[in-house]
Coordinates of C-alpha atoms in Angstrom, one line a residue:
M1 CA 94.1 -103.1 113.5
H2 CA 97.1 -104.5 115.6
H3 CA 98.0 -108.6 116.2
H4 CA 98.7 -109.6 119.6
D5 CA 99.4 -112.9 121.4
G6 CA 96.5 -114.2 118.6
K7 CA 94.1 -111.5 120.0
T8 CA 92.7 -108.6 117.8
Y9 CA 92.1 -105.3 119.5
T10 CA 92.4 -101.6 118.1
S11 CA 94.1 -98.5 118.7
L12 CA 92.6 -95.3 120.8
K13 CA 92.5 -92.6 118.6
C14 CA 92.0 -88.6 119.9
L15 CA 88.0 -87.9 119.7
E16 CA 88.1 -84.2 119.2
V17 CA 84.8 -82.7 121.3
L18 CA 83.5 -79.6 119.1
P19 CA 82.2 -76.5 121.5
E20 CA 78.7 -75.7 122.1
P21 CA 77.7 -73.3 119.6
P22 CA 76.7 -69.8 121.3
A23 CA 73.2 -68.6 122.7
A24 CA 70.4 -67.0 121.0
P25 CA 70.7 -63.1 120.3
L26 CA 67.9 -62.0 123.0
N27 CA 64.9 -59.4 122.9
L28 CA 64.9 -58.9 118.5
Q29 CA 62.1 -57.2 118.6
V30 CA 61.1 -53.3 115.8
A31 CA 62.5 -50.3 117.7
K32 CA 60.9 -47.8 115.7
T33 CA 58.8 -47.2 111.8
K34 CA 59.0 -44.8 108.9
G35 CA 56.0 -45.7 106.1
P36 CA 56.6 -44.1 102.7
V37 CA 57.1 -40.3 102.1
Y38 CA 55.7 -38.6 99.1
N39 CA 58.5 -37.4 97.2
E40 CA 60.7 -38.5 98.9
S41 CA 60.8 -42.4 98.8
R42 CA 58.4 -45.5 97.3
F43 CA 59.7 -47.6 100.5
S44 CA 59.5 -48.4 104.8
S45 CA 61.6 -48.3 106.6
A46 CA 62.2 -50.3 110.1
T47 CA 64.9 -49.8 113.2
F48 CA 65.3 -53.6 114.3
T49 CA 67.2 -53.8 118.3
W50 CA 68.4 -56.6 120.3
R51 CA 70.8 -58.1 122.9
M52 CA 73.7 -59.9 123.4
P53 CA 72.7 -63.3 125.1
T54 CA 73.8 -63.5 128.7
L55 CA 75.0 -67.4 128.8
K56 CA 78.6 -67.7 129.3
F57 CA 80.1 -69.2 126.1
T58 CA 82.4 -70.3 124.3
G59 CA 85.3 -67.4 122.5
K60 CA 85.1 -64.4 121.5
P61 CA 81.1 -62.7 119.6
V62 CA 82.6 -61.2 116.4
R63 CA 79.7 -60.6 114.1
F64 CA 75.6 -61.3 114.0
I65 CA 74.2 -62.4 110.9
G66 CA 70.8 -60.6 110.0
S67 CA 68.6 -61.9 107.3
L68 CA 65.7 -60.2 105.7
V69 CA 62.7 -62.9 103.6
E70 CA 60.2 -61.8 102.2
R71 CA 56.9 -63.5 103.5
S72 CA 55.4 -64.1 99.8
E73 CA 54.1 -67.3 97.7
T74 CA 56.0 -65.9 94.4
N75 CA 59.6 -67.9 93.2
N76 CA 60.4 -63.2 93.9
A77 CA 60.1 -63.4 96.9
S78 CA 62.8 -60.4 98.0
S79 CA 65.9 -61.0 100.5
Y80 CA 69.2 -59.1 102.0
T81 CA 71.2 -60.1 104.4
W82 CA 73.5 -58.0 106.7
Y83 CA 76.5 -58.8 109.3
T84 CA 77.1 -56.2 112.1
E85 CA 80.3 -56.0 114.0
V86 CA 80.8 -56.6 117.6
Q87 CA 83.4 -54.3 118.5
E88 CA 83.2 -54.0 122.1
E89 CA 83.0 -55.8 124.4
N90 CA 81.0 -54.8 126.9
Q91 CA 78.2 -53.4 124.0
T92 CA 75.0 -55.1 125.4
V93 CA 72.0 -53.6 122.5
Y94 CA 72.5 -53.1 119.4
N95 CA 70.5 -52.4 116.1
F96 CA 69.9 -52.3 112.8
T97 CA 67.9 -49.9 109.7
Y98 CA 66.8 -50.9 106.2
D99 CA 64.8 -48.8 104.3
L100 CA 64.1 -50.5 101.9
F101 CA 60.6 -52.3 102.4
K102 CA 58.4 -53.4 99.7
P103 CA 55.2 -50.7 102.3
G104 CA 52.5 -53.5 103.3
Q105 CA 54.0 -56.2 102.7
E106 CA 55.3 -59.6 105.6
Y107 CA 59.0 -60.2 106.6
N108 CA 60.7 -63.2 108.0
V109 CA 63.2 -61.4 110.9
S110 CA 66.2 -63.0 112.6
I111 CA 69.5 -62.7 113.9
C112 CA 72.5 -65.2 114.6
L113 CA 75.2 -64.7 116.7
E114 CA 79.1 -65.7 115.4
V115 CA 82.2 -66.4 118.0
T116 CA 85.6 -67.1 117.7
Q117 CA 87.2 -70.4 118.3
V118 CA 83.3 -72.0 117.6
P119 CA 82.6 -72.8 113.8
A120 CA 78.7 -72.4 114.4
P121 CA 76.5 -69.7 114.9
S122 CA 74.2 -70.0 117.2
S123 CA 70.3 -71.1 116.5
P124 CA 68.4 -68.1 114.6
V125 CA 66.3 -64.9 116.9
M126 CA 63.1 -64.8 114.7
I127 CA 60.7 -62.5 114.2
V128 CA 57.6 -61.4 111.5
F129 CA 57.1 -57.6 110.8
R130 CA 54.3 -56.2 108.4
A131 CA 56.8 -52.8 106.8
P132 CA 54.4 -49.8 106.9
P133 CA 52.4 -49.6 104.4
D134 CA 51.8 -46.2 101.8
T135 CA 49.2 -44.0 103.9
S136 CA 50.9 -41.3 101.5
M137 CA 49.2 -42.1 99.4
L138 CA 45.8 -40.8 100.0
D139 CA 47.5 -37.2 99.9
R140 CA 48.2 -38.0 96.5
M141 CA 44.7 -38.7 95.6
K142 CA 43.5 -35.4 97.7
L143 CA 45.1 -33.5 95.0
W144 CA 43.3 -35.9 91.9
L145 CA 39.9 -35.1 93.8
T146 CA 36.2 -32.9 94.3
V147 CA 32.9 -33.0 95.9
K148 CA 30.4 -31.0 94.7
I149 CA 26.5 -30.4 95.7
P150 CA 24.3 -30.3 92.1
E151 CA 22.6 -27.8 91.6
E152 CA 19.3 -28.3 92.4
S153 CA 15.9 -25.9 93.3
V154 CA 15.6 -27.6 96.3
G155 CA 17.5 -28.3 98.8
S156 CA 20.2 -31.4 97.9
T157 CA 20.2 -33.7 99.1
H158 CA 23.1 -36.0 97.7
A159 CA 26.9 -34.6 96.6
I160 CA 29.3 -35.9 94.3
V161 CA 32.9 -36.9 94.7
T162 CA 34.9 -37.5 91.8
F163 CA 38.1 -38.9 91.5
E164 CA 39.6 -36.9 88.1
N165 CA 40.9 -38.2 85.1
N166 CA 44.2 -37.0 85.4
M167 CA 45.4 -39.0 88.3
P168 CA 48.6 -41.0 87.6
L169 CA 47.3 -45.3 87.9
W170 CA 50.7 -46.1 89.3
E171 CA 50.8 -43.7 92.1
I172 CA 47.2 -46.0 93.9
T173 CA 48.9 -49.5 95.1
S174 CA 49.5 -49.4 98.7
P175 CA 46.2 -49.8 100.6
L176 CA 43.6 -52.7 99.6
Y177 CA 39.8 -51.4 100.5
L178 CA 38.7 -47.4 100.0
A179 CA 35.9 -46.0 102.5
L180 CA 34.4 -42.6 102.3
L181 CA 32.9 -41.3 105.8
V182 CA 30.6 -38.5 106.5
S183 CA 30.6 -36.1 110.1
E184 CA 27.9 -33.5 110.4
R185 CA 29.8 -29.6 111.3
H186 CA 29.2 -27.6 114.2
C187 CA 27.4 -30.0 116.2
Q188 CA 31.1 -31.1 116.6
R189 CA 34.5 -30.8 116.6
D190 CA 35.8 -31.7 113.0
P191 CA 36.8 -35.2 113.2
L192 CA 40.5 -35.6 113.1
P193 CA 42.6 -37.9 110.9
R194 CA 44.9 -40.5 112.4
T195 CA 46.6 -43.4 111.5
E196 CA 45.5 -46.8 113.9
I197 CA 46.9 -50.4 113.7
R198 CA 44.7 -53.5 113.4
N199 CA 44.7 -56.6 115.1
H200 CA 47.6 -58.9 114.7
T201 CA 45.3 -60.7 112.9
Q202 CA 46.0 -62.1 109.2
S203 CA 42.4 -60.5 108.5
I204 CA 40.6 -57.9 107.9
Q205 CA 39.5 -55.4 111.2
W206 CA 37.3 -52.6 109.8
P207 CA 37.6 -49.9 112.1
N208 CA 34.5 -49.4 113.8
T209 CA 31.0 -46.9 112.4
S210 CA 28.1 -45.8 112.8
T211 CA 25.8 -47.3 110.6
W212 CA 23.3 -44.4 108.5
F213 CA 20.7 -46.1 110.4
E214 CA 22.0 -44.9 114.3
A215 CA 23.8 -41.3 113.1
S216 CA 21.2 -40.3 110.8
N217 CA 18.6 -41.1 113.6
M218 CA 21.1 -38.7 116.3
E219 CA 20.6 -34.8 116.9
C220 CA 24.5 -34.7 116.0
V221 CA 25.0 -36.9 112.9
A222 CA 28.3 -39.1 114.2
Q223 CA 31.1 -39.8 111.4
Y224 CA 29.5 -43.1 109.5
Q225 CA 30.5 -45.0 106.3
T226 CA 28.6 -44.2 103.1
S227 CA 30.8 -46.5 100.5
S228 CA 30.1 -50.6 101.0
E229 CA 32.7 -51.9 103.3
F230 CA 34.7 -53.7 100.9
W231 CA 34.3 -50.8 97.8
D232 CA 37.7 -50.7 96.2
P233 CA 37.3 -48.5 93.4
I234 CA 40.9 -49.2 91.7
S235 CA 40.0 -53.2 91.2
R236 CA 39.1 -53.3 87.7
P237 CA 41.2 -53.7 84.7
F238 CA 42.7 -50.4 83.2
D239 CA 45.2 -49.8 80.5
V240 CA 48.1 -47.4 82.8
R241 CA 48.5 -45.3 79.7
T242 CA 44.7 -43.6 79.8
S243 CA 43.3 -42.0 82.6
F244 CA 40.1 -42.5 84.4
V245 CA 37.9 -40.7 87.0
I246 CA 35.9 -42.5 89.9
K247 CA 33.0 -41.3 90.7
Y248 CA 30.8 -41.9 93.6
T249 CA 27.7 -40.1 95.3
I250 CA 27.2 -39.7 98.7
G251 CA 23.1 -39.4 99.9
Q252 CA 22.3 -41.5 97.2
M253 CA 19.6 -43.6 98.4
Q254 CA 16.8 -44.3 101.6
C255 CA 18.2 -46.6 103.5
S256 CA 17.0 -48.7 106.4
S257 CA 17.9 -50.7 109.6
S258 CA 19.1 -53.7 107.8
H259 CA 21.8 -51.9 106.2
D260 CA 25.1 -51.5 108.0
Y261 CA 26.7 -49.5 105.3
C262 CA 24.1 -47.8 103.6
N263 CA 24.4 -44.9 102.2
G264 CA 21.3 -42.8 103.2
P265 CA 20.5 -39.3 102.4
L266 CA 22.1 -36.0 103.2
R267 CA 20.1 -33.9 105.0
P268 CA 19.8 -30.1 103.1
G269 CA 21.1 -26.8 104.9
T270 CA 23.7 -29.2 106.9
D271 CA 27.5 -29.0 106.8
Y272 CA 29.8 -32.4 106.8
T273 CA 33.0 -32.8 106.5
V274 CA 33.9 -36.0 104.1
I275 CA 36.4 -38.3 105.2
L276 CA 38.4 -40.5 102.6
M277 CA 40.2 -43.8 104.6
G278 CA 42.3 -46.1 102.9
I279 CA 42.5 -49.6 104.6
Y280 CA 45.1 -51.9 104.7
C281 CA 45.4 -55.4 106.2
R282 CA 46.7 -54.6 109.8
W283 CA 46.3 -50.3 109.6
S284 CA 43.5 -47.8 108.8
H285 CA 44.3 -44.2 108.0
W286 CA 42.2 -41.6 106.6
K287 CA 42.7 -38.2 105.5
Q288 CA 39.8 -34.9 105.8
L289 CA 38.9 -34.3 103.0
P290 CA 37.2 -30.8 101.1
K291 CA 34.2 -29.4 103.8
L292 CA 31.0 -29.6 102.7
E293 CA 29.9 -26.6 103.5
S294 CA 26.6 -24.4 103.2
E295 CA 24.9 -21.2 104.5
Q296 CA 21.3 -22.8 105.7
T297 CA 20.4 -22.0 102.1
E298 CA 19.3 -24.7 99.6
D299 CA 23.0 -25.7 98.0
I300 CA 25.7 -26.6 99.8
E301 CA 28.5 -24.7 99.0
M302 CA 32.5 -26.5 98.8
H303 CA 35.5 -24.6 100.8
Q304 CA 38.7 -26.2 100.3
L305 CA 40.4 -26.0 103.4

């Protein structure tokens, strides 16, 4: 404060104007993904790409700061931060690969830009990413699976699918539900195993299959589902130190058109392909099981693929 001629006035001070933070990175997206591979990795991996912002800003770009945060309601959600240095002025596209994602888990992925002469980084650009599920679990389940036809004097109308009791329980963690499907052979091509990304909602979108009633009225039985829609045979409480057995009978009851996923009888003397499908939040993935084959006799024989 200064006094002059009886008046009080305040001296002027220099006001420092901070430069604006840079624009946010552009086009953050998932370039490629890979699920767990049996005997190689229990985790999923993904490569992300993004672009340098095109708007001019104060200072030179120094580095990008990336963040992965698991979307979880528990307190032990994992997170990871990485830094990508900007080494060439003219480089516009950048990428980063992370290979420790939990299979099937959702993550918030964000990236911001740091530049010289500006203390604050850019605002982040963010996407939500779901890591690929562990579809290799179906390969492992095939190792402990058998399909048998009961020996009966009359033509067989059902088969027994067994997941043997030497299957390690800790191997089975990824799918939410399993499904068994049946498809007639010889009159059509065997269905090819496939992986599909379902829609992008949180709900389970069940893959389209014929009902037993629809399929059984066809001249050539199209692929239909025998297990119930939300079948989870491994959800019951168990002791991880012991082994267990899952048995499922294909063709164990008569069905009517009122049942969507009804397990009707097999046609005696008919060859079938049996398919095991794993259902995930946004994925379905299936593998062909050992084929059920017959020689127009009373019993259906099983031949390995």
